[in-house]
Short mmCIF file of C-alpha atoms in Angstrom, two decimals:
data_model
loop_
_atom_site.label_atom_id
_atom_site.label_comp_id
_atom_site.label_asym_id
_atom_site.label_seq_id
_atom_site.Cartn_x
_atom_site.Cartn_y
_atom_site.Cartn_z
CA GLY A 6 18.53 -46.74 -13.82
CA GLY A 7 16.66 -49.96 -13.17
CA SER A 8 18.40 -53.14 -12.09
CA SER A 9 21.90 -53.18 -13.67
CA GLY A 10 21.14 -50.16 -15.85
CA ALA A 11 22.88 -46.78 -15.87
CA GLY A 12 20.97 -43.66 -14.88
CA ILE A 13 21.78 -42.38 -18.38
CA GLY A 14 23.50 -44.81 -20.74
CA GLY A 15 23.77 -48.56 -21.10
CA GLY A 16 21.69 -51.41 -19.77
CA SER A 17 23.06 -54.60 -18.24
CA SER A 18 26.34 -55.59 -19.94
CA SER A 19 25.95 -52.67 -22.35
CA GLN A 20 28.31 -49.74 -22.78
CA GLY A 21 27.16 -46.13 -22.62
CA GLY A 22 26.54 -44.15 -25.77
CA THR A 23 27.15 -40.47 -26.56
CA VAL A 24 25.66 -38.06 -24.00
CA SER A 25 25.81 -34.25 -24.30
CA ILE A 26 24.53 -31.93 -21.55
CA SER A 27 24.58 -28.15 -22.11
CA GLY A 28 22.06 -26.84 -19.56
CA GLY A 29 19.31 -27.59 -17.10
CA THR A 30 19.41 -29.70 -13.95
CA VAL A 31 20.27 -33.36 -14.51
CA THR A 32 20.34 -36.02 -11.79
CA ALA A 33 21.49 -39.50 -12.83
CA GLN A 34 21.53 -42.44 -10.40
CA GLY A 35 22.87 -45.79 -11.59
CA GLY A 36 21.06 -49.01 -10.84
CA SER A 37 22.80 -51.97 -9.21
CA SER A 38 26.46 -52.11 -10.36
CA ALA A 39 25.87 -49.45 -13.05
CA ALA A 40 27.24 -45.96 -13.62
CA GLY A 41 25.30 -42.79 -13.01
CA ILE A 42 26.14 -41.72 -16.57
CA GLY A 43 27.82 -44.30 -18.81
CA GLY A 44 27.89 -48.07 -18.74
CA GLY A 45 25.44 -50.51 -17.28
CA GLN A 46 26.69 -53.42 -15.21
CA ALA A 47 30.01 -54.56 -16.76
CA GLY A 48 29.56 -51.96 -19.52
CA ALA A 49 32.14 -49.41 -20.66
CA GLY A 50 31.55 -45.72 -20.19
CA GLY A 51 30.93 -44.31 -23.66
CA ASN A 52 31.34 -40.60 -24.45
CA THR A 53 30.05 -37.85 -22.15
CA ALA A 54 30.37 -34.10 -22.79
CA ILE A 55 29.15 -31.46 -20.30
CA SER A 56 29.32 -27.77 -21.22
CA GLY A 57 26.70 -26.29 -18.89
CA GLY A 58 23.93 -26.96 -16.40
CA ARG A 59 23.96 -28.64 -13.00
CA VAL A 60 24.78 -32.34 -13.22
CA THR A 61 24.77 -34.87 -10.38
CA ALA A 62 25.85 -38.41 -11.31
CA THR A 63 26.06 -41.21 -8.73
CA GLY A 64 27.05 -44.80 -9.44
CA GLY A 65 25.09 -47.74 -8.14
CA THR A 66 26.86 -50.46 -6.21
CA SER A 67 30.43 -50.58 -7.67
CA GLY A 68 29.58 -48.23 -10.57
CA ALA A 69 31.38 -45.01 -11.52
CA GLY A 70 29.68 -41.67 -11.18
CA ILE A 71 30.50 -41.00 -14.85
CA GLY A 72 32.12 -43.87 -16.72
CA GLY A 73 32.05 -47.63 -16.43
CA GLY A 74 29.67 -49.95 -14.66
CA GLY A 75 30.72 -52.34 -11.92
CA ASN A 76 32.08 -55.82 -12.60
CA SER A 77 34.89 -54.61 -14.88
CA GLY A 78 33.25 -51.80 -16.86
CA ALA A 79 35.98 -49.75 -18.55
CA GLY A 80 36.06 -45.98 -18.30
CA GLY A 81 34.94 -43.80 -21.19
CA THR A 82 35.75 -40.39 -22.65
CA VAL A 83 34.60 -37.47 -20.50
CA THR A 84 34.89 -33.81 -21.51
CA ILE A 85 33.76 -31.06 -19.11
CA SER A 86 34.01 -27.48 -20.37
CA GLY A 87 31.50 -25.71 -18.15
CA GLY A 88 28.66 -26.12 -15.70
CA THR A 89 28.59 -27.59 -12.20
CA VAL A 90 29.25 -31.31 -11.93
CA ALA A 91 29.12 -33.63 -8.90
CA ALA A 92 30.22 -37.21 -9.64
CA THR A 93 30.47 -40.03 -7.09
CA GLY A 94 31.51 -43.64 -7.66
CA THR A 95 30.90 -46.39 -5.11
CA ASN A 96 32.78 -49.37 -3.66
CA GLY A 97 36.08 -48.90 -5.46
CA ALA A 98 34.70 -47.42 -8.66
CA ARG A 99 36.12 -44.10 -9.83
CA ASP A 100 34.08 -40.96 -9.54
CA ILE A 101 34.95 -40.39 -13.20
CA GLY A 102 36.51 -43.37 -14.97
CA PRO A 103 36.16 -47.16 -14.76
CA GLY A 104 33.78 -49.07 -12.53
CA GLN A 105 34.97 -51.49 -9.87
CA ASN A 106 37.74 -53.74 -11.30
CA GLY A 107 37.36 -52.00 -14.66
CA THR A 108 40.14 -51.22 -17.08
CA VAL A 109 41.02 -47.64 -17.98
CA SER A 110 40.20 -46.33 -21.42
CA GLY A 111 39.36 -43.04 -23.07
CA ALA A 112 40.40 -39.72 -21.50
CA ASN A 113 39.21 -37.04 -19.07
CA THR A 114 39.44 -33.46 -20.36
CA PHE A 115 38.50 -30.66 -17.94
CA THR A 116 38.59 -27.16 -19.43
CA GLY A 117 36.03 -25.40 -17.25
CA GLY A 118 33.22 -25.62 -14.76
CA SER A 119 33.14 -26.58 -11.09
CA ILE A 120 33.75 -30.32 -10.75
CA ARG A 121 33.20 -31.96 -7.38
CA LEU A 122 34.34 -35.58 -7.06
CA GLY A 123 32.99 -37.66 -4.20
CA ALA A 124 36.36 -39.23 -3.36
CA THR A 125 38.64 -36.90 -5.38
CA SER A 126 39.17 -39.67 -7.92
CA ALA A 127 39.30 -39.25 -11.72
CA PHE A 128 41.29 -41.60 -13.92
CA HIS A 129 42.87 -41.16 -16.44
CA ALA A 130 44.32 -38.10 -14.72
CA PRO A 131 42.44 -35.15 -16.26
CA SER A 132 44.09 -32.56 -18.50
CA ASN A 133 43.06 -29.37 -20.28
CA THR A 134 44.40 -30.90 -23.54
CA THR A 135 47.90 -29.43 -23.01
CA ALA A 136 48.69 -29.99 -19.30
CA GLN A 137 47.44 -32.01 -16.36
CA VAL A 138 44.93 -30.16 -14.15
CA PHE A 139 44.31 -30.42 -10.41
CA CYS A 140 41.37 -29.59 -8.16
CA ALA A 141 41.49 -26.32 -6.21
CA SER A 142 38.59 -25.95 -3.77
CA LEU A 143 37.59 -22.35 -2.98
CA THR A 144 35.41 -21.65 0.05
CA GLY A 145 33.36 -18.77 1.40
CA PHE A 146 30.52 -18.50 -1.11
CA GLU A 147 26.82 -18.53 -0.34
CA PRO A 148 25.72 -22.19 -0.55
CA ASP A 149 23.87 -23.06 -3.77
CA SER A 150 24.49 -19.60 -5.23
CA GLU A 151 25.76 -18.78 -8.73
CA VAL A 152 29.43 -17.78 -8.90
CA PHE A 153 30.69 -15.44 -11.64
CA ILE A 154 34.37 -15.77 -12.48
CA ASP A 155 36.44 -13.25 -14.40
CA GLY A 156 40.14 -13.20 -15.21
CA LEU A 157 40.88 -16.83 -16.04
CA PRO A 158 41.92 -17.56 -19.64
CA ASP A 159 39.13 -17.36 -22.20
CA SER A 160 39.57 -21.08 -22.80
CA PHE A 161 38.28 -21.82 -19.28
CA GLY A 162 34.51 -22.33 -19.37
CA ALA A 163 33.09 -20.32 -16.46
CA ASN A 164 29.38 -20.57 -17.28
CA ASP A 165 26.80 -22.12 -14.95
CA ILE A 166 29.15 -22.38 -11.94
CA VAL A 167 27.22 -22.80 -8.69
CA ALA A 168 28.61 -23.17 -5.16
CA ASP A 169 27.83 -26.47 -3.47
CA ALA A 170 25.99 -26.94 -0.18
CA ASP A 171 29.24 -26.16 1.68
CA GLY A 172 29.69 -22.85 -0.15
CA CYS A 173 32.59 -24.20 -2.25
CA ILE A 174 33.50 -24.28 -5.92
CA HIS A 175 36.00 -26.74 -7.38
CA LEU A 176 38.16 -25.47 -10.24
CA TRP A 177 40.56 -27.74 -12.13
CA LEU A 178 43.67 -25.79 -13.11
CA PRO A 179 47.27 -26.56 -14.18
CA ASN A 180 50.40 -25.93 -12.11
CA GLY A 181 51.15 -22.24 -11.59
CA THR A 182 49.63 -19.14 -10.01
CA HIS A 183 46.16 -18.10 -11.15
CA ASN A 184 44.70 -14.67 -10.36
CA PHE A 185 41.01 -13.96 -10.96
CA THR A 186 37.86 -12.63 -9.36
CA ALA A 187 34.91 -14.69 -8.16
CA ASN A 188 31.75 -12.71 -7.42
CA GLY A 189 33.98 -9.64 -7.28
CA ARG A 190 36.35 -11.18 -4.74
CA ASP A 191 40.04 -11.20 -5.62
CA CYS A 192 41.34 -14.78 -5.64
CA THR A 193 44.83 -16.20 -6.04
CA VAL A 194 45.24 -19.95 -6.46
CA THR A 195 48.73 -21.42 -6.53
CA ILE A 196 49.20 -25.05 -7.54
CA GLN A 197 52.68 -26.47 -6.95
CA ASN A 198 53.69 -29.89 -8.26
CA GLY A 199 50.07 -30.93 -8.44
CA VAL A 200 49.24 -29.79 -4.89
CA ALA A 201 46.33 -27.34 -4.77
CA PRO A 202 44.72 -25.45 -1.87
CA THR A 203 42.39 -27.56 0.27
CA GLY A 204 40.37 -24.83 1.97
CA VAL A 205 41.57 -26.00 5.41
CA THR A 206 44.06 -24.23 7.69
CA VAL A 207 46.03 -25.22 10.78
CA ASN A 208 46.88 -22.31 13.05
CA GLY A 209 46.08 -19.96 10.19
CA GLN A 210 48.15 -21.69 7.48
CA GLU A 211 46.64 -23.37 4.41
CA ILE A 212 47.78 -26.95 4.90
CA ALA A 213 48.69 -27.65 1.25
CA THR A 214 50.84 -24.55 0.73
CA PRO A 215 52.00 -23.28 4.15
CA ALA A 216 54.26 -20.25 4.29
CA ALA A 217 56.56 -22.21 6.64
CA PRO A 218 56.79 -25.88 7.70
CA GLY A 219 54.09 -26.78 10.18
CA ALA A 220 55.08 -26.99 13.84
CA GLY A 221 53.98 -30.45 14.87
CA TRP A 222 51.84 -31.12 11.84
CA ALA A 223 52.26 -32.14 8.19
CA TYR A 224 50.01 -32.65 5.17
CA ASP A 225 50.52 -35.61 2.82
CA ALA A 226 48.74 -34.45 -0.35
CA PRO A 227 48.77 -37.77 -2.30
CA ASN A 228 47.08 -39.51 0.64
CA CYS A 229 44.97 -36.48 1.63
CA THR A 230 46.17 -36.91 5.23
CA LEU A 231 46.78 -34.16 7.79
CA SER A 232 48.93 -35.65 10.56
CA LEU A 233 49.05 -33.99 13.98
CA THR A 234 52.24 -35.26 15.58
CA GLY A 235 53.20 -32.58 18.10
CA ALA A 236 51.83 -31.31 21.37
CA GLY A 237 49.94 -28.41 19.80
CA PRO A 238 47.78 -26.55 20.48
CA PHE A 239 46.19 -26.72 17.03
CA THR A 240 43.26 -24.79 15.57
CA LEU A 241 41.64 -26.33 12.48
CA THR A 242 39.42 -24.13 10.32
CA GLY A 243 37.82 -24.30 6.89
CA THR A 244 35.85 -26.58 4.59
CA ASN A 245 36.73 -29.60 2.48
CA GLY A 246 33.77 -31.74 1.52
CA VAL A 247 35.47 -33.84 -1.17
CA GLY A 248 37.67 -36.13 0.91
CA GLY A 249 40.77 -33.99 0.40
CA VAL A 250 41.58 -33.69 4.11
CA ARG A 251 41.54 -36.53 6.62
CA VAL A 252 42.92 -35.78 10.09
CA VAL A 253 45.06 -38.35 11.92
CA VAL A 254 46.30 -37.75 15.48
CA SER A 255 49.48 -39.77 15.86
CA SER A 256 49.84 -42.60 18.36
CA GLY A 257 50.67 -41.56 21.90
CA VAL A 258 50.09 -37.86 21.27
CA VAL A 259 48.40 -35.80 23.97
CA ASN A 260 47.16 -32.46 22.70
CA PRO A 261 44.37 -29.86 22.62
CA ILE A 262 42.70 -29.37 19.23
CA THR A 263 40.23 -26.59 18.48
CA LEU A 264 37.73 -27.05 15.67
CA ALA A 265 36.67 -23.56 14.58
CA ASN A 266 33.96 -23.70 11.89
CA LEU A 267 35.52 -26.82 10.36
CA THR A 268 33.70 -29.04 7.86
CA LEU A 269 35.30 -32.28 6.63
CA ARG A 270 33.47 -34.94 4.65
CA THR A 271 34.74 -38.10 3.00
CA THR A 272 32.72 -40.46 0.82
CA GLY A 273 35.19 -43.17 -0.16
CA GLY A 274 35.11 -46.53 1.59
CA SER A 275 37.48 -46.79 4.57
CA GLN A 276 38.07 -43.02 4.57
CA CYS A 277 37.83 -41.50 8.05
CA ALA A 278 37.46 -37.76 8.62
CA PHE A 279 39.18 -37.76 12.03
CA THR A 280 41.19 -40.65 13.54
CA LEU A 281 42.93 -41.06 16.89
CA GLY A 282 46.02 -43.27 16.89
CA THR A 283 46.82 -45.85 19.57
CA GLY A 284 47.24 -44.19 22.96
CA ALA A 285 46.24 -40.74 21.70
CA ASN A 286 44.57 -38.47 24.26
CA VAL A 287 42.79 -35.54 22.65
CA SER A 288 40.94 -32.62 24.19
CA LEU A 289 38.62 -31.35 21.46
CA VAL A 290 37.48 -27.74 21.85
CA LEU A 291 34.56 -26.48 19.76
CA ALA A 292 34.19 -22.96 18.37
CA GLY A 293 31.38 -22.11 15.97
CA THR A 294 29.65 -24.79 13.93
CA ASN A 295 31.57 -27.91 12.90
CA ALA A 296 30.74 -31.05 10.93
CA LEU A 297 32.67 -34.30 10.34
CA ALA A 298 31.48 -37.21 8.18
CA SER A 299 33.30 -40.40 7.17
CA GLY A 300 32.95 -43.05 4.51
CA TYR A 301 31.88 -46.68 4.71
CA ASN A 302 33.23 -48.73 7.67
CA CYS A 303 34.66 -45.64 9.45
CA ALA A 304 33.37 -43.71 12.42
CA GLY A 305 32.96 -39.98 12.00
CA ILE A 306 35.58 -39.64 14.74
CA GLN A 307 37.44 -42.93 15.12
CA VAL A 308 38.04 -43.50 18.85
CA GLU A 309 38.82 -47.18 19.32
CA SER A 310 39.91 -48.96 22.50
CA GLY A 311 43.05 -47.43 23.99
CA ARG A 312 42.29 -43.90 22.79
CA THR A 313 40.76 -41.05 24.83
CA LEU A 314 38.65 -38.13 23.61
CA SER A 315 37.07 -35.29 25.59
CA ILE A 316 34.86 -32.60 24.04
CA THR A 317 33.97 -29.15 25.35
CA ASN A 318 33.12 -25.70 24.03
CA ALA A 319 35.51 -22.79 23.73
CA PRO A 320 35.19 -20.32 26.62
CA GLY A 321 32.31 -17.95 25.98
CA ASP A 322 30.99 -19.90 22.98
CA ASP A 323 27.99 -21.64 24.52
CA ALA A 324 26.43 -22.20 21.09
CA ALA A 325 29.43 -24.15 19.77
CA ALA A 326 28.33 -27.31 17.96
CA LEU A 327 29.67 -30.47 16.35
CA SER A 328 27.77 -32.81 14.03
CA VAL A 329 29.46 -36.19 13.49
CA THR A 330 28.31 -38.86 11.02
CA GLY A 331 29.81 -42.31 10.60
CA GLY A 332 29.72 -44.32 7.41
CA GLY A 333 27.86 -47.59 6.99
CA ASN A 334 28.68 -50.16 9.72
CA ALA A 335 30.38 -47.55 11.93
CA ALA A 336 29.67 -45.28 14.88
CA GLY A 337 29.34 -41.52 14.80
CA ILE A 338 32.02 -41.33 17.48
CA GLY A 339 33.72 -44.58 18.47
CA GLY A 340 34.61 -47.77 16.63
#
């Protein structure tokens, strides 16, 4: 989109129209304060239906990925029944929904596909027409490869599902236990009270649905925060590239933490992938390849004055690596 215009949709102060995508590769970038798909600056979202293809929609400054433009653009009606969708809003705008300061309207209906939200934010809360659905991220696929799913209800649209660059797919499913195969691999996804698997483990336990309460750690699902409060040691493994896991080491804690092939990325403003509390003293041990990236105004690893961080490799793993990226206005590691 040009200045104030959506990538696909309305111009300045104009709402989006009716957009239907059933295949192909579509990349939509909003202009200043406009949605990727939907309203231009201050424009409402319109109606968007995606049933196939690979769709990437990114809002301009304060615009939704799919939905309203910035400066009070209301959300629209979004229906996703298949395909692979990546939607990212900016500066307080929803990934799918209203733009910055916009009112909520319409509805979000997710009945299929792999839907990756930049800051795990869709509003209204999405449903499959009968029940609210929640994002379950599954890891371990070949990056950018097609994923074939069998065993979910026929009403779930499983066409054109492709793993993202982290080797993950993102299925939106209702509460309950879901058994299916993905590329021939047996999968079981359990969603309890709206809490779905994150793809990240601490000492071998999935943080969202541990078999037993964590010893010295806890996961706050609504705030996407993994708190390390005990002495450890802790080993963190897995991938969550949608802002669903943000690690906080509590104030005054001294502990060893091993990152073993861990990838955490956040995109929302003021979202930090890894934060040390006041007086925390952390010995970070690297095993395999690890990556941490934070959103605007946050360091990749937040180590402010009064905190201490040391980094080394695990014994015998001389190739161990860590890539750390801060958001705008922030350090990679530091303040």
